[in-house]
Amino acid sequence: MCGTWSRKKREMFLVQMALDVKKAEILKLDEKARRKEDALKRSQQMIDEDFTRFNNFLEANDDKAHKAMRIAEEKTRARQDKQKMIAYIKTKINHVQSDIAKQKEHGDEAIKYRAFLDRLTPQEFKTRMGEQKRARKANRRKAWIEARVAEQTAQMHQEIRDMEAEVTDGLEQLRRRLPKKKYEEEVESRRDEVEK
């Protein structure tokens, strides 16, 4: 019985030891699992942060791309508008050049006709027309001179009237301030100055 008891005790001891070893292994495995979980959590957090940064980068890149596309479209539109304006201006220039060419052609024809008519026109008619032209020019010059003389004369008469009014006002003020005899002497002396 002693042997069974010690055998049982020994078995219990071995079972207890095996249990303790298993517990220690379980604790080690739990610790290892916890560390792996922490490492996984950190890795997941880093992945999440990287994902967020990458998304932010993509959004910023998209914004830049949209902005660049908008700017490119605006520049393309502006370039097309300028090209349309250039085409319009070139068309206008062509029209103006065409009109100039037509006018030059008409002018050349008019010069030819004038030369032809000058050859056909008798000399006495040309002389008479030249005299009439000179007479009209002289009449216009004479009328202009007369208008200028009339204007100058009117201006001069106005200035004389203004001066007479000033003198009359001055004499009136002088007459009020001075006694009659002194006034007459003063008027006489000023008349002498004016006559000189």
mmCIF file of C-alpha atoms in Angstrom:
data_model
loop_
_atom_site.group_PDB
_atom_site.id
_atom_site.type_symbol
_atom_site.label_atom_id
_atom_site.label_comp_id
_atom_site.label_asym_id
_atom_site.label_seq_id
_atom_site.Cartn_x
_atom_site.Cartn_y
_atom_site.Cartn_z
ATOM 1 C CA MET A 1 0.000 0.000 0.000
ATOM 2 C CA CYS A 2 2.833 2.231 0.669
ATOM 3 C CA GLY A 3 4.043 1.618 -2.807
ATOM 4 C CA THR A 4 0.724 2.547 -4.312
ATOM 5 C CA TRP A 5 0.509 5.573 -2.243
ATOM 6 C CA SER A 6 3.978 6.742 -3.215
ATOM 7 C CA ARG A 7 3.283 5.767 -6.744
ATOM 8 C CA LYS A 8 0.100 7.765 -6.620
ATOM 9 C CA LYS A 9 1.929 10.603 -4.968
ATOM 10 C CA ARG A 10 4.602 10.398 -7.627
ATOM 11 C CA GLU A 11 1.992 10.346 -10.375
ATOM 12 C CA MET A 12 0.267 13.291 -8.793
ATOM 13 C CA PHE A 13 3.586 15.063 -8.554
ATOM 14 C CA LEU A 14 4.303 14.315 -12.218
ATOM 15 C CA VAL A 15 0.798 15.343 -13.184
ATOM 16 C CA GLN A 16 1.176 18.551 -11.101
ATOM 17 C CA MET A 17 4.554 19.190 -12.682
ATOM 18 C CA ALA A 18 3.177 18.537 -16.136
ATOM 19 C CA LEU A 19 0.278 20.852 -15.259
ATOM 20 C CA ASP A 20 2.697 23.537 -14.057
ATOM 21 C CA VAL A 21 4.777 23.153 -17.227
ATOM 22 C CA LYS A 22 1.615 23.406 -19.329
ATOM 23 C CA LYS A 23 0.512 26.461 -17.342
ATOM 24 C CA ALA A 24 3.922 28.058 -17.867
ATOM 25 C CA GLU A 25 3.774 27.241 -21.553
ATOM 26 C CA ILE A 26 0.243 28.616 -21.734
ATOM 27 C CA LEU A 27 1.402 31.796 -19.981
ATOM 28 C CA LYS A 28 4.352 32.056 -22.369
ATOM 29 C CA LEU A 29 2.076 31.454 -25.330
ATOM 30 C CA ASP A 30 -0.439 33.989 -23.958
ATOM 31 C CA GLU A 31 2.361 36.544 -23.551
ATOM 32 C CA LYS A 32 3.635 35.760 -27.019
ATOM 33 C CA ALA A 33 0.091 36.034 -28.417
ATOM 34 C CA ARG A 34 -0.418 39.344 -26.554
ATOM 35 C CA ARG A 35 2.857 40.705 -27.979
ATOM 36 C CA LYS A 36 1.838 39.535 -31.446
ATOM 37 C CA GLU A 37 -1.571 41.174 -30.977
ATOM 38 C CA ASP A 38 0.102 44.421 -29.862
ATOM 39 C CA ALA A 39 2.435 44.202 -32.855
ATOM 40 C CA LEU A 40 -0.565 43.544 -35.106
ATOM 41 C CA LYS A 41 -2.419 46.497 -33.579
ATOM 42 C CA ARG A 42 0.616 48.736 -34.112
ATOM 43 C CA SER A 43 0.983 47.424 -37.664
ATOM 44 C CA GLN A 44 -2.738 47.972 -38.275
ATOM 45 C CA GLN A 45 -2.471 51.498 -36.842
ATOM 46 C CA MET A 46 0.554 52.231 -39.061
ATOM 47 C CA ILE A 47 -1.299 50.795 -42.048
ATOM 48 C CA ASP A 48 -4.329 52.975 -41.195
ATOM 49 C CA GLU A 49 -2.108 56.056 -40.863
ATOM 50 C CA ASP A 50 -0.364 55.227 -44.146
ATOM 51 C CA PHE A 51 -3.755 54.667 -45.765
ATOM 52 C CA THR A 52 -5.017 58.040 -44.460
ATOM 53 C CA ARG A 53 -1.864 59.818 -45.649
ATOM 54 C CA PHE A 54 -2.115 58.076 -49.006
ATOM 55 C CA ASN A 55 -5.797 59.091 -49.327
ATOM 56 C CA ASN A 56 -4.905 62.683 -48.415
ATOM 57 C CA PHE A 57 -2.116 62.587 -50.973
ATOM 58 C CA LEU A 58 -4.505 61.227 -53.615
ATOM 59 C CA GLU A 59 -7.123 63.884 -52.797
ATOM 60 C CA ALA A 60 -4.511 66.633 -52.951
ATOM 61 C CA ASN A 61 -3.188 65.168 -56.186
ATOM 62 C CA ASP A 62 -6.734 65.007 -57.595
ATOM 63 C CA ASP A 63 -7.317 68.627 -56.599
ATOM 64 C CA LYS A 64 -4.073 69.637 -58.267
ATOM 65 C CA ALA A 65 -4.950 67.632 -61.364
ATOM 66 C CA HIS A 66 -8.435 69.213 -61.543
ATOM 67 C CA LYS A 67 -6.967 72.655 -61.032
ATOM 68 C CA ALA A 68 -4.337 72.008 -63.706
ATOM 69 C CA MET A 69 -7.049 70.747 -66.076
ATOM 70 C CA ARG A 70 -9.179 73.842 -65.357
ATOM 71 C CA ILE A 71 -6.209 76.122 -66.005
ATOM 72 C CA ALA A 72 -5.357 74.201 -69.183
ATOM 73 C CA GLU A 73 -8.974 74.504 -70.372
ATOM 74 C CA GLU A 74 -9.010 78.244 -69.609
ATOM 75 C CA LYS A 75 -5.731 78.725 -71.456
ATOM 76 C CA THR A 76 -7.007 76.661 -74.377
ATOM 77 C CA ARG A 77 -10.191 78.752 -74.452
ATOM 78 C CA ALA A 78 -8.155 81.971 -74.261
ATOM 79 C CA ARG A 79 -5.869 80.757 -77.054
ATOM 80 C CA GLN A 80 -8.879 79.849 -79.200
ATOM 81 C CA ASP A 81 -10.418 83.280 -78.519
ATOM 82 C CA LYS A 82 -7.151 84.935 -79.537
ATOM 83 C CA GLN A 83 -6.979 82.810 -82.669
ATOM 84 C CA LYS A 84 -10.572 83.780 -83.526
ATOM 85 C CA MET A 85 -9.695 87.445 -82.919
ATOM 86 C CA ILE A 86 -6.578 87.113 -85.103
ATOM 87 C CA ALA A 87 -8.642 85.473 -87.862
ATOM 88 C CA TYR A 88 -11.255 88.246 -87.553
ATOM 89 C CA ILE A 89 -8.576 90.960 -87.703
ATOM 90 C CA LYS A 90 -6.917 89.266 -90.696
ATOM 91 C CA THR A 91 -10.292 89.184 -92.441
ATOM 92 C CA LYS A 92 -10.793 92.870 -91.660
ATOM 93 C CA ILE A 93 -7.277 93.657 -92.942
ATOM 94 C CA ASN A 94 -8.018 91.737 -96.144
ATOM 95 C CA HIS A 95 -11.272 93.697 -96.592
ATOM 96 C CA VAL A 96 -9.488 96.997 -95.989
ATOM 97 C CA GLN A 97 -6.695 96.043 -98.379
ATOM 98 C CA SER A 98 -9.296 95.051 -100.941
ATOM 99 C CA ASP A 99 -11.086 98.398 -100.463
ATOM 100 C CA ILE A 100 -7.758 100.235 -100.760
ATOM 101 C CA ALA A 101 -6.982 98.378 -103.986
ATOM 102 C CA LYS A 102 -10.449 99.254 -105.360
ATOM 103 C CA GLN A 103 -10.078 102.902 -104.351
ATOM 104 C CA LYS A 104 -6.605 103.022 -105.903
ATOM 105 C CA GLU A 105 -8.027 101.518 -109.075
ATOM 106 C CA HIS A 106 -10.848 104.092 -109.092
ATOM 107 C CA GLY A 107 -8.321 106.831 -108.387
ATOM 108 C CA ASP A 108 -6.127 105.690 -111.275
ATOM 109 C CA GLU A 109 -9.178 105.628 -113.564
ATOM 110 C CA ALA A 110 -10.193 109.111 -112.378
ATOM 111 C CA ILE A 111 -6.654 110.397 -113.116
ATOM 112 C CA LYS A 112 -6.802 108.874 -116.603
ATOM 113 C CA TYR A 113 -10.240 110.427 -117.246
ATOM 114 C CA ARG A 114 -9.051 113.773 -115.920
ATOM 115 C CA ALA A 115 -5.985 113.673 -118.196
ATOM 116 C CA PHE A 116 -8.266 112.722 -121.097
ATOM 117 C CA LEU A 117 -10.703 115.562 -120.262
ATOM 118 C CA ASP A 118 -7.799 117.997 -119.833
ATOM 119 C CA ARG A 119 -6.606 117.122 -123.321
ATOM 120 C CA LEU A 120 -10.131 117.619 -124.747
ATOM 121 C CA THR A 121 -10.883 120.847 -122.843
ATOM 122 C CA PRO A 122 -10.092 124.065 -124.756
ATOM 123 C CA GLN A 123 -7.431 126.329 -123.241
ATOM 124 C CA GLU A 124 -9.734 129.367 -122.946
ATOM 125 C CA PHE A 125 -12.201 127.310 -120.802
ATOM 126 C CA LYS A 126 -9.320 126.267 -118.535
ATOM 127 C CA THR A 127 -8.181 129.876 -118.262
ATOM 128 C CA ARG A 128 -11.716 131.062 -117.447
ATOM 129 C CA MET A 129 -12.157 128.323 -114.788
ATOM 130 C CA GLY A 130 -8.755 129.183 -113.280
ATOM 131 C CA GLU A 131 -9.770 132.866 -113.043
ATOM 132 C CA GLN A 132 -13.080 131.927 -111.411
ATOM 133 C CA LYS A 133 -11.250 129.710 -108.934
ATOM 134 C CA ARG A 134 -8.805 132.503 -108.092
ATOM 135 C CA ALA A 135 -11.715 134.965 -107.729
ATOM 136 C CA ARG A 136 -13.532 132.587 -105.344
ATOM 137 C CA LYS A 137 -10.339 132.149 -103.344
ATOM 138 C CA ALA A 138 -9.788 135.919 -103.205
ATOM 139 C CA ASN A 139 -13.426 136.483 -102.124
ATOM 140 C CA ARG A 140 -13.091 133.888 -99.354
ATOM 141 C CA ARG A 141 -9.856 135.530 -98.204
ATOM 142 C CA LYS A 142 -11.433 138.990 -98.289
ATOM 143 C CA ALA A 143 -14.476 137.764 -96.332
ATOM 144 C CA TRP A 144 -12.204 136.130 -93.757
ATOM 145 C CA ILE A 145 -10.145 139.344 -93.381
ATOM 146 C CA GLU A 146 -13.292 141.466 -93.067
ATOM 147 C CA ALA A 147 -14.668 139.103 -90.407
ATOM 148 C CA ARG A 148 -11.406 139.308 -88.451
ATOM 149 C CA VAL A 149 -11.308 143.132 -88.767
ATOM 150 C CA ALA A 150 -14.951 143.356 -87.624
ATOM 151 C CA GLU A 151 -14.193 141.079 -84.695
ATOM 152 C CA GLN A 152 -11.116 143.106 -83.718
ATOM 153 C CA THR A 153 -13.049 146.372 -84.111
ATOM 154 C CA ALA A 154 -15.903 145.109 -81.931
ATOM 155 C CA GLN A 155 -13.419 143.953 -79.313
ATOM 156 C CA MET A 156 -11.631 147.309 -79.413
ATOM 157 C CA HIS A 157 -14.937 149.241 -79.067
ATOM 158 C CA GLN A 158 -15.889 147.055 -76.105
ATOM 159 C CA GLU A 159 -12.535 147.751 -74.463
ATOM 160 C CA ILE A 160 -13.006 151.493 -75.035
ATOM 161 C CA ARG A 161 -16.503 151.347 -73.499
ATOM 162 C CA ASP A 162 -15.118 149.430 -70.508
ATOM 163 C CA MET A 163 -12.326 152.015 -70.078
ATOM 164 C CA GLU A 164 -14.808 154.901 -70.363
ATOM 165 C CA ALA A 165 -17.001 153.278 -67.727
ATOM 166 C CA GLU A 166 -13.989 152.872 -65.417
ATOM 167 C CA VAL A 167 -12.987 156.526 -65.955
ATOM 168 C CA THR A 168 -16.566 157.717 -65.338
ATOM 169 C CA ASP A 169 -16.770 155.657 -62.148
ATOM 170 C CA GLY A 170 -13.385 156.968 -61.029
ATOM 171 C CA LEU A 171 -14.402 160.586 -61.708
ATOM 172 C CA GLU A 172 -17.682 160.079 -59.871
ATOM 173 C CA GLN A 173 -15.871 158.698 -56.835
ATOM 174 C CA LEU A 174 -13.361 161.550 -57.022
ATOM 175 C CA ARG A 175 -16.158 164.150 -57.247
ATOM 176 C CA ARG A 176 -17.785 162.745 -54.130
ATOM 177 C CA ARG A 177 -14.571 162.804 -52.116
ATOM 178 C CA LEU A 178 -13.164 166.185 -53.152
ATOM 179 C CA PRO A 179 -14.616 169.678 -52.870
ATOM 180 C CA LYS A 180 -15.850 171.102 -56.182
ATOM 181 C CA LYS A 181 -12.828 173.299 -56.904
ATOM 182 C CA LYS A 182 -10.271 170.582 -56.207
ATOM 183 C CA TYR A 183 -12.340 168.161 -58.266
ATOM 184 C CA GLU A 184 -12.267 170.480 -61.282
ATOM 185 C CA GLU A 185 -8.492 170.920 -60.912
ATOM 186 C CA GLU A 186 -7.979 167.160 -60.662
ATOM 187 C CA VAL A 187 -10.164 166.528 -63.747
ATOM 188 C CA GLU A 188 -8.232 169.172 -65.697
ATOM 189 C CA SER A 189 -4.837 167.673 -64.737
ATOM 190 C CA ARG A 190 -5.955 164.171 -65.745
ATOM 191 C CA ARG A 191 -7.320 165.474 -69.039
ATOM 192 C CA ASP A 192 -3.941 167.025 -69.718
ATOM 193 C CA GLU A 193 -2.228 163.691 -68.964
ATOM 194 C CA VAL A 194 -4.554 161.846 -71.331
ATOM 195 C CA GLU A 195 -4.020 164.374 -74.135
ATOM 196 C CA LYS A 196 -0.236 164.089 -73.815
#
